[in-house]
Amino acid sequence: MAAELLYHRARTGLVGTILYPLNQLADRFPEIHRKRQDEYRGRLDITRMRVPILDCLWGDVLFLSPIHPKKICKLRTDTGYPRVTRTYFEVDPDQCGITAENSVIFRHEVFQPEQMVLAKSDFVPFDRELIGEYSEIPAKSIACYRDSFSQGKRPLVYLYMPQVLYMGVLSFDDLPVIEVT
């Protein structure tokens, strides 16, 4: 598992060869935009929060994980959820133009889901050298998965896990694809 890579879930029904942030989908692919908005049901306000450093909206970025998807799938099964198979794009930041000018690392240490403000202290400018520091699942995430399972709820997949927020689009034409269970 290469710590220098980032990962983005390759959803079924992708159209074209470009991944767009949520807000850009509204004009290009309204039906896909509506489906993606459904994922924020009951918490749509989060898409309008301002992302520190990048000074854009939450819905203006693509979310990439520095945590290998196998670790997240293992967390799911270790906490009682059924095994699922998912497909992910492997993203090399250098090849995709991900830089400190267009991306940040959301450390996800301070943010609480009920908050409507993102603390600047929870963000650092993107630096490829830092990816390895954020490639493990935090204990807080593990606890949330356990709590969600014990309450019969679906967990928010990346809650309290660091993510790279990229203010741009990604061509997935040439991205390697992996399947994890």
XYZ file of C-alpha atoms in Angstrom:
181
model
C 0.000 0.000 0.000
C 1.732 3.131 -1.227
C 1.421 5.938 1.289
C 2.079 8.568 -1.369
C -1.140 7.840 -3.283
C -4.627 9.225 -2.725
C -7.892 7.410 -3.347
C -11.311 8.386 -4.663
C -14.270 6.021 -4.814
C -15.252 5.123 -8.373
C -19.003 5.070 -8.230
C -21.209 3.104 -10.561
C -22.863 5.049 -13.340
C -20.046 7.508 -13.961
C -20.634 9.630 -17.050
C -17.757 10.854 -19.193
C -14.144 10.728 -18.034
C -13.966 13.690 -15.626
C -14.682 13.803 -11.878
C -16.302 17.113 -10.948
C -16.922 18.620 -7.515
C -20.559 18.573 -6.402
C -21.251 22.218 -7.246
C -19.962 21.814 -10.808
C -22.227 18.806 -11.370
C -25.337 21.003 -11.006
C -24.939 22.538 -14.480
C -23.209 19.646 -16.242
C -25.126 16.639 -14.948
C -28.203 17.742 -12.931
C -29.446 14.185 -12.316
C -26.071 13.049 -10.946
C -25.936 16.250 -8.880
C -29.291 15.376 -7.275
C -28.075 11.850 -6.453
C -24.854 13.169 -4.888
C -26.843 15.725 -2.884
C -28.937 12.844 -1.507
C -25.770 11.657 0.240
C -25.969 14.860 2.297
C -29.625 14.333 3.235
C -30.298 16.126 6.494
C -26.948 17.907 6.372
C -26.974 19.737 3.025
C -25.784 22.929 4.754
C -22.329 21.365 5.007
C -21.904 21.774 1.228
C -22.025 25.551 1.701
C -19.380 25.745 4.428
C -16.215 27.656 3.523
C -13.013 25.647 3.255
C -10.161 27.499 4.988
C -6.993 28.261 3.025
C -8.679 27.491 -0.326
C -11.475 30.009 0.376
C -14.078 28.026 -1.523
C -17.163 26.040 -0.595
C -17.206 22.416 0.597
C -19.131 21.571 -2.582
C -16.356 23.096 -4.738
C -13.774 20.403 -3.971
C -13.142 16.748 -4.710
C -12.419 14.571 -1.687
C -9.447 12.229 -1.789
C -8.402 9.863 0.950
C -4.801 9.341 2.028
C -6.008 6.138 3.751
C -5.890 3.013 1.599
C -9.455 1.768 0.992
C -8.532 -1.735 2.209
C -8.079 -0.271 5.689
C -11.523 1.337 5.566
C -13.166 -1.869 4.301
C -11.444 -3.802 7.084
C -12.737 -1.266 9.625
C -16.266 -1.846 8.319
C -16.092 -5.598 8.761
C -14.166 -5.407 12.041
C -16.953 -3.289 13.518
C -19.749 -5.608 12.349
C -20.863 -4.212 9.010
C -21.294 -6.609 6.098
C -18.419 -7.054 3.680
C -18.794 -4.946 0.537
C -16.735 -4.665 -2.609
C -15.955 -1.177 -3.818
C -13.903 0.281 -6.631
C -11.475 3.177 -6.199
C -9.280 5.342 -8.372
C -5.644 5.572 -7.327
C -4.532 9.170 -7.646
C -0.907 10.201 -7.890
C -0.903 13.844 -6.724
C 2.071 14.812 -8.902
C 0.559 13.376 -12.071
C -2.828 14.963 -11.392
C -1.591 18.467 -10.553
C -2.557 18.383 -6.872
C -0.532 21.108 -5.164
C -0.557 23.416 -2.138
C -2.144 26.085 -4.366
C -5.267 24.026 -5.131
C -5.492 21.540 -2.255
C -5.504 21.240 1.508
C -5.277 18.403 3.970
C -8.379 18.342 6.152
C -6.985 16.808 9.318
C -10.508 16.255 10.684
C -9.358 16.510 14.289
C -11.514 19.442 15.439
C -14.617 19.326 13.228
C -17.861 17.957 14.632
C -20.718 17.074 12.241
C -23.135 19.464 13.956
C -20.777 22.419 13.437
C -21.366 24.695 10.514
C -17.930 26.295 10.524
C -14.671 24.649 9.548
C -11.817 25.648 11.854
C -8.689 26.860 10.070
C -6.611 24.871 12.580
C -8.063 21.674 11.070
C -6.436 22.379 7.691
C -2.885 22.467 6.374
C -1.731 23.247 2.842
C -1.292 20.100 0.784
C 2.198 18.627 0.884
C 2.851 15.229 -0.665
C 5.448 14.563 2.043
C 2.654 14.672 4.651
C 0.427 12.020 3.067
C 2.043 9.199 5.056
C 1.287 11.004 8.329
C -2.425 10.835 7.490
C -2.614 7.294 6.100
C -3.935 5.553 9.233
C -7.489 5.472 10.579
C -7.767 7.577 13.744
C -9.101 5.993 16.936
C -11.965 8.523 16.919
C -13.158 7.121 13.554
C -13.000 3.566 14.839
C -15.105 4.548 17.854
C -17.687 6.221 15.590
C -17.987 3.089 13.467
C -18.510 0.972 16.585
C -21.086 3.415 17.978
C -22.943 3.606 14.657
C -23.087 -0.182 14.360
C -24.317 -0.606 17.951
C -27.093 1.913 17.192
C -28.019 0.234 13.901
C -26.925 3.233 11.827
C -24.731 3.572 8.758
C -21.532 5.435 9.601
C -20.389 8.468 7.681
C -17.577 6.690 5.828
C -14.824 9.274 6.364
C -15.955 10.830 9.646
C -12.854 11.947 11.577
C -10.562 10.575 8.875
C -8.145 12.982 7.207
C -8.876 13.869 3.609
C -7.294 15.891 0.842
C -9.672 18.500 -0.547
C -8.791 19.304 -4.160
C -10.226 22.400 -5.842
C -10.192 21.109 -9.389
C -11.418 18.332 -11.638
C -9.793 14.963 -12.305
C -9.685 13.033 -15.529
C -10.075 9.398 -14.585
C -9.351 8.133 -18.086
C -5.853 6.989 -17.170
C -6.184 6.543 -13.413
C -5.451 3.057 -12.092
C -8.511 1.377 -10.599
C -8.473 -1.009 -7.652
C -11.231 -3.146 -6.201
C -11.297 -3.757 -2.463
C -13.430 -5.949 -0.245
